[in-house]
Amino acid sequence: MGLAQFKPRMQEVYLDTEVFEERFAEYDIISEFTGIIHTLVAVKDNVRYTSFVTASYADILRKQKEAIA
């Protein structure tokens, strides 16, 4: 028996951006591709939830988060 079989695997679920924003107040915005597309990421209960947005919309979301903080 190896330790690998006891390692929980993280699932990934893609959500529509509107659903993602309604469900999660805390999330990260990352740029995984060319910079044109950004990814919203939230992790809850060993599940990674993602949604893709344009760079301009990601900037709007960042400004909203900064205004709230």
PDB file of C-alpha atoms in Angstrom:
ATOM      1  CA  MET A   1       0.000   0.000   0.000  1.00  0.00           C
ATOM      2  CA  GLY A   2       1.401   3.337  -1.009  1.00  0.00           C
ATOM      3  CA  LEU A   3       0.568   6.709   0.413  1.00  0.00           C
ATOM      4  CA  ALA A   4      -0.695   7.844  -2.981  1.00  0.00           C
ATOM      5  CA  GLN A   5      -3.966   5.980  -2.570  1.00  0.00           C
ATOM      6  CA  PHE A   6      -4.788   8.038   0.541  1.00  0.00           C
ATOM      7  CA  LYS A   7      -4.095  11.372  -1.142  1.00  0.00           C
ATOM      8  CA  PRO A   8      -7.411  13.093  -1.835  1.00  0.00           C
ATOM      9  CA  ARG A   9      -7.791  14.214  -5.420  1.00  0.00           C
ATOM     10  CA  MET A  10      -8.991  17.713  -6.120  1.00  0.00           C
ATOM     11  CA  GLN A  11     -11.872  17.928  -8.535  1.00  0.00           C
ATOM     12  CA  GLU A  12     -12.286  20.848 -10.908  1.00  0.00           C
ATOM     13  CA  VAL A  13     -15.661  22.315 -11.832  1.00  0.00           C
ATOM     14  CA  TYR A  14     -16.218  25.015 -14.434  1.00  0.00           C
ATOM     15  CA  LEU A  15     -19.033  27.467 -13.686  1.00  0.00           C
ATOM     16  CA  ASP A  16     -20.633  30.217 -15.706  1.00  0.00           C
ATOM     17  CA  THR A  17     -19.207  33.567 -14.547  1.00  0.00           C
ATOM     18  CA  GLU A  18     -22.552  34.830 -13.240  1.00  0.00           C
ATOM     19  CA  VAL A  19     -23.058  31.681 -11.160  1.00  0.00           C
ATOM     20  CA  PHE A  20     -19.456  31.820  -9.938  1.00  0.00           C
ATOM     21  CA  GLU A  21     -19.817  35.425  -8.743  1.00  0.00           C
ATOM     22  CA  GLU A  22     -23.087  34.650  -6.944  1.00  0.00           C
ATOM     23  CA  ARG A  23     -21.645  31.601  -5.207  1.00  0.00           C
ATOM     24  CA  PHE A  24     -18.225  32.884  -4.098  1.00  0.00           C
ATOM     25  CA  ALA A  25     -17.342  36.121  -2.329  1.00  0.00           C
ATOM     26  CA  GLU A  26     -13.692  35.117  -1.909  1.00  0.00           C
ATOM     27  CA  TYR A  27     -11.756  34.096  -5.018  1.00  0.00           C
ATOM     28  CA  ASP A  28      -8.487  34.678  -6.839  1.00  0.00           C
ATOM     29  CA  ILE A  29      -7.994  36.049 -10.340  1.00  0.00           C
ATOM     30  CA  ILE A  30      -5.118  34.471 -12.232  1.00  0.00           C
ATOM     31  CA  SER A  31      -3.772  34.714 -15.769  1.00  0.00           C
ATOM     32  CA  GLU A  32      -2.966  31.236 -17.063  1.00  0.00           C
ATOM     33  CA  PHE A  33      -2.896  31.889 -20.780  1.00  0.00           C
ATOM     34  CA  THR A  34      -1.764  34.807 -22.955  1.00  0.00           C
ATOM     35  CA  GLY A  35      -3.104  37.492 -20.652  1.00  0.00           C
ATOM     36  CA  ILE A  36      -6.272  38.054 -22.661  1.00  0.00           C
ATOM     37  CA  ILE A  37      -8.208  35.442 -20.697  1.00  0.00           C
ATOM     38  CA  HIS A  38      -8.107  35.344 -16.907  1.00  0.00           C
ATOM     39  CA  THR A  39      -9.400  32.633 -14.598  1.00  0.00           C
ATOM     40  CA  LEU A  40     -11.489  33.151 -11.487  1.00  0.00           C
ATOM     41  CA  VAL A  41     -10.578  30.456  -8.966  1.00  0.00           C
ATOM     42  CA  ALA A  42     -12.181  29.438  -5.684  1.00  0.00           C
ATOM     43  CA  VAL A  43     -11.440  26.285  -3.693  1.00  0.00           C
ATOM     44  CA  LYS A  44     -14.006  24.774  -1.356  1.00  0.00           C
ATOM     45  CA  ASP A  45     -14.224  21.266   0.096  1.00  0.00           C
ATOM     46  CA  ASN A  46     -11.408  19.921  -2.093  1.00  0.00           C
ATOM     47  CA  VAL A  47     -13.071  21.195  -5.280  1.00  0.00           C
ATOM     48  CA  ARG A  48     -11.479  23.868  -7.485  1.00  0.00           C
ATOM     49  CA  TYR A  49     -14.166  26.031  -9.066  1.00  0.00           C
ATOM     50  CA  THR A  50     -13.149  28.057 -12.120  1.00  0.00           C
ATOM     51  CA  SER A  51     -14.629  30.531 -14.553  1.00  0.00           C
ATOM     52  CA  PHE A  52     -12.960  32.292 -17.483  1.00  0.00           C
ATOM     53  CA  VAL A  53     -13.263  36.051 -18.038  1.00  0.00           C
ATOM     54  CA  THR A  54     -11.651  38.637 -20.295  1.00  0.00           C
ATOM     55  CA  ALA A  55      -8.759  40.711 -18.977  1.00  0.00           C
ATOM     56  CA  SER A  56     -10.881  43.885 -19.007  1.00  0.00           C
ATOM     57  CA  TYR A  57     -13.620  42.245 -16.913  1.00  0.00           C
ATOM     58  CA  ALA A  58     -10.980  40.863 -14.543  1.00  0.00           C
ATOM     59  CA  ASP A  59      -9.726  44.444 -14.036  1.00  0.00           C
ATOM     60  CA  ILE A  60     -13.262  45.555 -13.152  1.00  0.00           C
ATOM     61  CA  LEU A  61     -13.558  42.716 -10.635  1.00  0.00           C
ATOM     62  CA  ARG A  62     -10.173  43.610  -9.084  1.00  0.00           C
ATOM     63  CA  LYS A  63     -11.251  47.230  -8.664  1.00  0.00           C
ATOM     64  CA  GLN A  64     -14.512  46.116  -7.029  1.00  0.00           C
ATOM     65  CA  LYS A  65     -12.591  43.862  -4.615  1.00  0.00           C
ATOM     66  CA  GLU A  66     -10.204  46.728  -3.748  1.00  0.00           C
ATOM     67  CA  ALA A  67     -13.115  49.118  -3.132  1.00  0.00           C
ATOM     68  CA  ILE A  68     -14.715  46.629  -0.736  1.00  0.00           C
ATOM     69  CA  ALA A  69     -11.455  45.956   1.143  1.00  0.00           C
TER      70      ALA A  69
END
